[in-house]
PDB file of C-alpha atoms in Angstrom:
ATOM      1  CA  GLY O   1      -1.086   6.459 -12.337  1.00 58.00           C
ATOM      2  CA  ALA O   2      -3.182   6.205  -9.206  1.00 82.00           C
ATOM      3  CA  GLY O   3      -2.325   3.599  -6.571  1.00 93.00           C
ATOM      4  CA  VAL O   4      -4.634   1.542  -4.491  1.00 96.00           C
ATOM      5  CA  SER O   5      -6.924   3.603  -2.582  1.00 97.00           C
ATOM      6  CA  GLN O   6      -9.146   2.798   0.598  1.00 98.00           C
ATOM      7  CA  THR O   7     -12.016   4.678   2.311  1.00 97.00           C
ATOM      8  CA  PRO O   8     -12.459   5.496   4.979  1.00 97.00           C
ATOM      9  CA  SER O   9      -9.104   6.022   6.345  1.00 97.00           C
ATOM     10  CA  ASN O  10     -10.375   5.894   9.976  1.00 97.00           C
ATOM     11  CA  LYS O  11     -13.643   4.265  11.169  1.00 98.00           C
ATOM     12  CA  VAL O  12     -15.050   4.332  14.751  1.00 98.00           C
ATOM     13  CA  THR O  13     -18.040   2.302  15.463  1.00 97.00           C
ATOM     14  CA  GLU O  14     -19.646   0.659  18.312  1.00 97.00           C
ATOM     15  CA  LYS O  15     -19.680  -2.910  19.158  1.00 97.00           C
ATOM     16  CA  GLY O  16     -22.419  -4.729  17.416  1.00 97.00           C
ATOM     17  CA  LYS O  17     -22.619  -2.458  14.635  1.00 98.00           C
ATOM     18  CA  TYR O  18     -22.194  -3.225  10.782  1.00 98.00           C
ATOM     19  CA  VAL O  19     -19.287  -1.543   8.814  1.00 98.00           C
ATOM     20  CA  GLU O  20     -18.401  -1.408   5.067  1.00 98.00           C
ATOM     21  CA  LEU O  21     -14.815  -0.831   4.045  1.00 98.00           C
ATOM     22  CA  ARG O  22     -13.963  -0.005   0.527  1.00 98.00           C
ATOM     23  CA  CYS O  23     -11.066  -0.603  -1.711  1.00 98.00           C
ATOM     24  CA  ASP O  24     -10.156   0.718  -5.333  1.00 97.00           C
ATOM     25  CA  PRO O  25      -7.554  -1.147  -6.839  1.00 96.00           C
ATOM     26  CA  ILE O  26      -5.061  -0.163  -9.442  1.00 94.00           C
ATOM     27  CA  SER O  27      -6.947   0.234 -12.722  1.00 93.00           C
ATOM     28  CA  GLY O  28      -6.630  -3.031 -14.867  1.00 90.00           C
ATOM     29  CA  HIS O  29      -5.561  -5.172 -11.904  1.00 92.00           C
ATOM     30  CA  THR O  30      -7.490  -8.442 -11.798  1.00 91.00           C
ATOM     31  CA  ALA O  31      -6.244  -9.670  -8.511  1.00 92.00           C
ATOM     32  CA  LEU O  32      -7.309  -8.098  -5.205  1.00 95.00           C
ATOM     33  CA  TYR O  33      -6.460  -9.164  -1.639  1.00 95.00           C
ATOM     34  CA  TRP O  34      -7.675  -8.204   1.859  1.00 97.00           C
ATOM     35  CA  TYR O  35      -5.458  -8.252   4.746  1.00 97.00           C
ATOM     36  CA  ARG O  36      -5.803  -7.462   8.466  1.00 97.00           C
ATOM     37  CA  GLN O  37      -3.033  -6.039  10.518  1.00 96.00           C
ATOM     38  CA  SER O  38      -3.211  -5.996  14.266  1.00 94.00           C
ATOM     39  CA  LEU O  39      -0.982  -3.999  16.592  1.00 91.00           C
ATOM     40  CA  GLY O  40       2.414  -5.238  16.509  1.00 89.00           C
ATOM     41  CA  GLN O  41       1.766  -7.933  13.996  1.00 93.00           C
ATOM     42  CA  GLY O  42       2.263  -8.270  10.329  1.00 95.00           C
ATOM     43  CA  PRO O  43      -0.509  -8.337   7.796  1.00 96.00           C
ATOM     44  CA  GLU O  44      -2.626 -11.344   7.827  1.00 96.00           C
ATOM     45  CA  PHE O  45      -4.370 -12.708   4.842  1.00 95.00           C
ATOM     46  CA  LEU O  46      -8.345 -12.439   4.577  1.00 97.00           C
ATOM     47  CA  ILE O  47      -9.422 -13.003   1.152  1.00 96.00           C
ATOM     48  CA  TYR O  48      -8.297 -12.996  -2.416  1.00 94.00           C
ATOM     49  CA  PHE O  49     -10.217 -12.207  -5.646  1.00 94.00           C
ATOM     50  CA  GLN O  50      -9.436 -12.870  -9.251  1.00 92.00           C
ATOM     51  CA  GLY O  51     -11.923 -10.717 -11.092  1.00 91.00           C
ATOM     52  CA  THR O  52     -15.326 -10.838  -9.545  1.00 93.00           C
ATOM     53  CA  GLY O  53     -15.046 -14.176  -7.880  1.00 91.00           C
ATOM     54  CA  ALA O  54     -13.506 -14.984  -4.420  1.00 92.00           C
ATOM     55  CA  ALA O  55     -10.792 -17.579  -5.240  1.00 90.00           C
ATOM     56  CA  ASP O  56      -9.657 -17.913  -1.715  1.00 92.00           C
ATOM     57  CA  ASP O  57     -11.734 -16.880   1.380  1.00 94.00           C
ATOM     58  CA  SER O  58     -10.113 -19.083   3.824  1.00 93.00           C
ATOM     59  CA  GLY O  59      -8.496 -16.210   5.958  1.00 94.00           C
ATOM     60  CA  LEU O  60     -11.967 -14.748   6.913  1.00 97.00           C
ATOM     61  CA  PRO O  61     -12.002 -15.306  10.619  1.00 95.00           C
ATOM     62  CA  ASN O  62     -15.776 -16.170  10.859  1.00 95.00           C
ATOM     63  CA  ASP O  63     -19.049 -15.530   9.169  1.00 95.00           C
ATOM     64  CA  ARG O  64     -19.430 -12.094  10.375  1.00 97.00           C
ATOM     65  CA  PHE O  65     -16.832 -11.028   7.667  1.00 98.00           C
ATOM     66  CA  PHE O  66     -17.915 -11.023   4.033  1.00 97.00           C
ATOM     67  CA  ALA O  67     -16.277  -9.305   0.950  1.00 97.00           C
ATOM     68  CA  VAL O  68     -17.627  -8.698  -2.622  1.00 97.00           C
ATOM     69  CA  ARG O  69     -16.119  -7.428  -5.908  1.00 96.00           C
ATOM     70  CA  PRO O  70     -19.231  -7.231  -8.166  1.00 95.00           C
ATOM     71  CA  GLU O  71     -17.588  -5.726 -11.258  1.00 94.00           C
ATOM     72  CA  GLY O  72     -14.106  -7.025 -10.831  1.00 92.00           C
ATOM     73  CA  SER O  73     -12.685  -3.525  -9.687  1.00 94.00           C
ATOM     74  CA  VAL O  74     -13.933  -1.978  -6.414  1.00 97.00           C
ATOM     75  CA  SER O  75     -14.218  -4.357  -3.482  1.00 98.00           C
ATOM     76  CA  THR O  76     -16.217  -4.015  -0.230  1.00 98.00           C
ATOM     77  CA  LEU O  77     -15.246  -5.768   2.926  1.00 98.00           C
ATOM     78  CA  LYS O  78     -18.199  -5.956   5.168  1.00 98.00           C
ATOM     79  CA  ILE O  79     -18.118  -6.746   8.938  1.00 98.00           C
ATOM     80  CA  GLN O  80     -21.407  -7.580  10.790  1.00 98.00           C
ATOM     81  CA  ARG O  81     -22.012  -7.388  14.561  1.00 97.00           C
ATOM     82  CA  THR O  82     -18.501  -5.849  14.953  1.00 98.00           C
ATOM     83  CA  GLU O  83     -16.506  -6.915  18.093  1.00 97.00           C
ATOM     84  CA  ARG O  84     -13.763  -5.113  19.995  1.00 97.00           C
ATOM     85  CA  GLY O  85     -11.438  -7.656  18.662  1.00 96.00           C
ATOM     86  CA  ASP O  86     -12.063  -6.716  15.134  1.00 97.00           C
ATOM     87  CA  SER O  87     -10.102  -3.385  15.691  1.00 97.00           C
ATOM     88  CA  ALA O  88      -7.274  -3.398  13.406  1.00 97.00           C
ATOM     89  CA  VAL O  89      -5.888  -1.956  10.264  1.00 97.00           C
ATOM     90  CA  TYR O  90      -7.546  -3.432   7.180  1.00 98.00           C
ATOM     91  CA  LEU O  91      -5.219  -3.408   4.213  1.00 98.00           C
ATOM     92  CA  CYS O  92      -6.222  -3.910   0.500  1.00 97.00           C
ATOM     93  CA  ALA O  93      -3.686  -5.063  -2.263  1.00 95.00           C
ATOM     94  CA  SER O  94      -3.831  -5.631  -5.905  1.00 94.00           C
ATOM     95  CA  HIS O  95      -1.790  -7.128  -8.537  1.00 91.00           C
ATOM     96  CA  PRO O  96      -2.049  -7.092 -12.370  1.00 87.00           C
ATOM     97  CA  SER O  97      -2.723 -10.734 -12.838  1.00 81.00           C
ATOM     98  CA  GLY O  98      -2.936 -12.668  -9.764  1.00 64.00           C
ATOM     99  CA  GLY O  99       0.596 -14.070  -9.685  1.00 64.00           C
ATOM    100  CA  GLY O 100       0.462 -11.989  -6.507  1.00 56.00           C
ATOM    101  CA  ASN O 101       3.852 -11.889  -5.139  1.00 73.00           C
ATOM    102  CA  GLU O 102       4.707  -8.234  -5.550  1.00 84.00           C
ATOM    103  CA  GLN O 103       1.451  -6.935  -4.484  1.00 90.00           C
ATOM    104  CA  PHE O 104       0.668  -3.209  -4.302  1.00 93.00           C
ATOM    105  CA  PHE O 105      -1.044  -1.919  -0.987  1.00 96.00           C
ATOM    106  CA  GLY O 106      -3.140   0.732  -0.139  1.00 97.00           C
ATOM    107  CA  PRO O 107      -2.865   2.985   2.925  1.00 96.00           C
ATOM    108  CA  GLY O 108      -5.405   1.005   4.887  1.00 97.00           C
ATOM    109  CA  THR O 109      -8.500   1.708   6.937  1.00 98.00           C
ATOM    110  CA  ARG O 110      -7.977   1.947  10.588  1.00 97.00           C
ATOM    111  CA  LEU O 111     -11.087   0.322  12.372  1.00 98.00           C
ATOM    112  CA  THR O 112     -11.820   1.000  15.999  1.00 98.00           C
ATOM    113  CA  VAL O 113     -14.666  -0.985  17.822  1.00 98.00           C
ATOM    114  CA  LEU O 114     -15.492   0.532  21.011  1.00 96.00           C
TER     115      LEU O 114
ATOM    116  CA  ASP Y   1       1.625 -21.405  13.774  1.00 75.00           C
ATOM    117  CA  GLN Y   2       3.889 -18.401  12.710  1.00 87.00           C
ATOM    118  CA  GLN Y   3       5.386 -19.541   9.389  1.00 94.00           C
ATOM    119  CA  VAL Y   4       7.385 -16.351   8.849  1.00 97.00           C
ATOM    120  CA  LYS Y   5       9.182 -14.864  11.965  1.00 97.00           C
ATOM    121  CA  GLN Y   6      11.209 -11.601  12.522  1.00 97.00           C
ATOM    122  CA  ASN Y   7      12.758 -12.190  15.953  1.00 92.00           C
ATOM    123  CA  SER Y   8      13.789  -8.520  16.433  1.00 95.00           C
ATOM    124  CA  PRO Y   9      11.024  -6.254  17.037  1.00 95.00           C
ATOM    125  CA  SER Y  10      13.519  -3.189  16.702  1.00 97.00           C
ATOM    126  CA  LEU Y  11      16.868  -2.221  15.416  1.00 97.00           C
ATOM    127  CA  SER Y  12      18.831   1.044  15.761  1.00 98.00           C
ATOM    128  CA  VAL Y  13      21.830   1.880  13.685  1.00 98.00           C
ATOM    129  CA  GLN Y  14      23.941   5.058  12.937  1.00 98.00           C
ATOM    130  CA  GLU Y  15      23.772   6.639   9.679  1.00 98.00           C
ATOM    131  CA  GLY Y  16      26.180   5.304   7.095  1.00 97.00           C
ATOM    132  CA  ARG Y  17      26.501   1.966   8.891  1.00 98.00           C
ATOM    133  CA  ILE Y  18      25.059  -1.278   7.672  1.00 98.00           C
ATOM    134  CA  SER Y  19      21.557  -2.384   8.795  1.00 98.00           C
ATOM    135  CA  ILE Y  20      20.830  -6.250   8.944  1.00 98.00           C
ATOM    136  CA  LEU Y  21      17.288  -7.417   9.292  1.00 98.00           C
ATOM    137  CA  ASN Y  22      16.556 -11.104   9.737  1.00 98.00           C
ATOM    138  CA  CYS Y  23      13.843 -13.470   8.799  1.00 98.00           C
ATOM    139  CA  ASP Y  24      13.160 -17.120   9.539  1.00 98.00           C
ATOM    140  CA  TYR Y  25      10.579 -19.414   7.923  1.00 97.00           C
ATOM    141  CA  THR Y  26       9.286 -22.790   8.503  1.00 96.00           C
ATOM    142  CA  ASN Y  27       7.342 -23.743   5.350  1.00 93.00           C
ATOM    143  CA  SER Y  28       9.713 -25.346   2.745  1.00 92.00           C
ATOM    144  CA  MET Y  29       6.944 -24.870   0.069  1.00 91.00           C
ATOM    145  CA  PHE Y  30       7.623 -21.072   0.011  1.00 93.00           C
ATOM    146  CA  ASP Y  31       9.403 -20.318  -3.206  1.00 89.00           C
ATOM    147  CA  TYR Y  32       9.483 -16.494  -3.216  1.00 93.00           C
ATOM    148  CA  PHE Y  33      10.443 -14.067  -0.558  1.00 96.00           C
ATOM    149  CA  LEU Y  34       9.992 -10.252  -0.359  1.00 95.00           C
ATOM    150  CA  TRP Y  35      10.773  -7.191   1.828  1.00 97.00           C
ATOM    151  CA  TYR Y  36       8.198  -4.585   2.414  1.00 97.00           C
ATOM    152  CA  LYS Y  37       8.934  -1.263   4.011  1.00 97.00           C
ATOM    153  CA  LYS Y  38       6.114   0.549   5.905  1.00 96.00           C
ATOM    154  CA  TYR Y  39       5.895   4.160   7.095  1.00 95.00           C
ATOM    155  CA  PRO Y  40       3.271   5.283   9.684  1.00 91.00           C
ATOM    156  CA  ALA Y  41      -0.316   5.759   8.080  1.00 87.00           C
ATOM    157  CA  GLU Y  42       0.741   4.269   4.844  1.00 92.00           C
ATOM    158  CA  GLY Y  43       0.492   0.768   3.387  1.00 93.00           C
ATOM    159  CA  PRO Y  44       3.430  -1.462   2.976  1.00 95.00           C
ATOM    160  CA  THR Y  45       5.749  -0.661   0.051  1.00 95.00           C
ATOM    161  CA  PHE Y  46       7.409  -3.398  -1.961  1.00 94.00           C
ATOM    162  CA  LEU Y  47      11.286  -3.075  -1.548  1.00 96.00           C
ATOM    163  CA  ILE Y  48      13.127  -6.103  -3.045  1.00 96.00           C
ATOM    164  CA  SER Y  49      12.429  -9.827  -3.526  1.00 94.00           C
ATOM    165  CA  ILE Y  50      14.301 -13.088  -4.178  1.00 96.00           C
ATOM    166  CA  SER Y  51      13.425 -16.384  -5.790  1.00 94.00           C
ATOM    167  CA  SER Y  52      14.133 -19.526  -3.839  1.00 93.00           C
ATOM    168  CA  ILE Y  53      16.583 -20.517  -6.717  1.00 94.00           C
ATOM    169  CA  LYS Y  54      18.849 -17.745  -5.873  1.00 95.00           C
ATOM    170  CA  ASP Y  55      20.850 -17.093  -2.850  1.00 96.00           C
ATOM    171  CA  LYS Y  56      21.425 -13.200  -3.346  1.00 97.00           C
ATOM    172  CA  ASN Y  57      19.622 -10.360  -4.931  1.00 97.00           C
ATOM    173  CA  GLU Y  58      21.085  -6.836  -4.961  1.00 97.00           C
ATOM    174  CA  ASP Y  59      19.253  -3.538  -5.777  1.00 96.00           C
ATOM    175  CA  GLY Y  60      21.353  -0.349  -5.148  1.00 97.00           C
ATOM    176  CA  ARG Y  61      21.828  -0.031  -1.191  1.00 98.00           C
ATOM    177  CA  PHE Y  62      19.630  -3.140  -0.493  1.00 98.00           C
ATOM    178  CA  THR Y  63      20.575  -6.847  -0.564  1.00 98.00           C
ATOM    179  CA  VAL Y  64      18.603  -9.901   0.292  1.00 98.00           C
ATOM    180  CA  PHE Y  65      20.474 -12.993   1.059  1.00 98.00           C
ATOM    181  CA  LEU Y  66      18.688 -16.422   1.184  1.00 98.00           C
ATOM    182  CA  ASN Y  67      19.898 -19.501   2.996  1.00 97.00           C
ATOM    183  CA  LYS Y  68      17.474 -22.322   2.013  1.00 96.00           C
ATOM    184  CA  SER Y  69      18.921 -25.115   3.952  1.00 95.00           C
ATOM    185  CA  ALA Y  70      18.803 -22.734   7.235  1.00 97.00           C
ATOM    186  CA  LYS Y  71      15.331 -21.531   6.080  1.00 97.00           C
ATOM    187  CA  HIS Y  72      16.785 -18.061   6.850  1.00 97.00           C
ATOM    188  CA  LEU Y  73      16.778 -14.648   4.740  1.00 97.00           C
ATOM    189  CA  SER Y  74      18.407 -11.280   5.789  1.00 98.00           C
ATOM    190  CA  LEU Y  75      18.032  -7.634   4.328  1.00 98.00           C
ATOM    191  CA  HIS Y  76      21.237  -5.713   4.200  1.00 98.00           C
ATOM    192  CA  ILE Y  77      21.030  -2.006   3.827  1.00 98.00           C
ATOM    193  CA  VAL Y  78      24.318   0.037   3.205  1.00 97.00           C
ATOM    194  CA  PRO Y  79      24.910   2.653   3.871  1.00 98.00           C
ATOM    195  CA  SER Y  80      21.887   3.160   5.995  1.00 98.00           C
ATOM    196  CA  GLN Y  81      20.155   6.601   5.822  1.00 98.00           C
ATOM    197  CA  PRO Y  82      17.684   8.318   8.175  1.00 97.00           C
ATOM    198  CA  GLY Y  83      15.030   8.113   5.488  1.00 96.00           C
ATOM    199  CA  ASP Y  84      15.279   4.265   5.876  1.00 97.00           C
ATOM    200  CA  SER Y  85      13.665   4.405   9.397  1.00 97.00           C
ATOM    201  CA  ALA Y  86      10.449   2.417   8.952  1.00 97.00           C
ATOM    202  CA  VAL Y  87       9.043  -0.964   9.821  1.00 97.00           C
ATOM    203  CA  TYR Y  88      10.442  -3.693   7.538  1.00 98.00           C
ATOM    204  CA  PHE Y  89       8.197  -6.805   6.972  1.00 98.00           C
ATOM    205  CA  CYS Y  90       9.500 -10.047   5.454  1.00 97.00           C
ATOM    206  CA  ALA Y  91       6.913 -11.886   3.440  1.00 96.00           C
ATOM    207  CA  ALA Y  92       6.771 -15.214   1.748  1.00 95.00           C
ATOM    208  CA  TRP Y  93       4.897 -16.614  -1.312  1.00 91.00           C
ATOM    209  CA  GLU Y  94       3.967 -20.238  -2.340  1.00 87.00           C
ATOM    210  CA  THR Y  95       3.308 -20.322  -5.912  1.00 79.00           C
ATOM    211  CA  SER Y  96       0.657 -22.867  -5.273  1.00 77.00           C
ATOM    212  CA  GLY Y  97      -1.071 -20.735  -2.857  1.00 76.00           C
ATOM    213  CA  SER Y  98      -2.789 -17.235  -3.044  1.00 79.00           C
ATOM    214  CA  ARG Y  99      -1.549 -15.064  -0.194  1.00 87.00           C
ATOM    215  CA  LEU Y 100       1.478 -13.496   1.131  1.00 91.00           C
ATOM    216  CA  THR Y 101       2.487 -14.627   4.663  1.00 95.00           C
ATOM    217  CA  PHE Y 102       4.145 -11.915   6.657  1.00 96.00           C
ATOM    218  CA  GLY Y 103       6.493 -11.670   9.605  1.00 97.00           C
ATOM    219  CA  GLU Y 104       5.733  -9.463  12.443  1.00 96.00           C
ATOM    220  CA  GLY Y 105       7.866  -6.714  11.224  1.00 97.00           C
ATOM    221  CA  THR Y 106      11.109  -4.889  12.526  1.00 98.00           C
ATOM    222  CA  GLN Y 107      11.266  -1.186  13.406  1.00 97.00           C
ATOM    223  CA  LEU Y 108      14.334   0.126  12.064  1.00 98.00           C
ATOM    224  CA  THR Y 109      15.687   3.472  13.281  1.00 98.00           C
ATOM    225  CA  VAL Y 110      18.498   5.097  11.573  1.00 98.00           C
ATOM    226  CA  ASN Y 111      20.171   7.914  13.739  1.00 96.00           C
ATOM    227  CA  PRO Y 112      21.891  10.871  12.139  1.00 93.00           C
TER     228      PRO Y 112
END
């Protein structure tokens, strides 16, 4: 079956602009995670959805970051007033039930803020 | 604070030899550990895992060892193959939590 997909694969934007990053999890997976990977670092947790609700958003760095999952499948990560420090690869992962340990990752969206 | 650390940013080995990748952690509440492999422009792919109640788990050429008292785990790949060249991430999971905590990664290069 299809894996986790993310669009776009690359996004270049200017400082101060708004961006949306999309994640399509594996069909039927109720748990969805967003991570951010900066150069030379491992992925860092941003937010976890169980179904439609954000069960843990404690990894979001500030209130410019927001994510939704209105129908419990596709999720969108939204970043307002982008800053150069937001440049990173944004990874999405899903899991069948939220036990969460063996998460299935998408290829990521590389965000570059000029 | 960095709860999961991989102190070697890179490792180079000859094809056919053993690759040993190391990982240390500080949070004693972690109860499940995983290794992920990542190729350029792809997401991390799950490789092997181990529960904190075990000290060894083997899957083909890959073996993970866990030393709870030392808060240390290692991944052994034998024999190493050129296709194993990738970045390897150690990750930890706390059952009461909701996230994987990753190390910084180790770039493994297996030379033919």
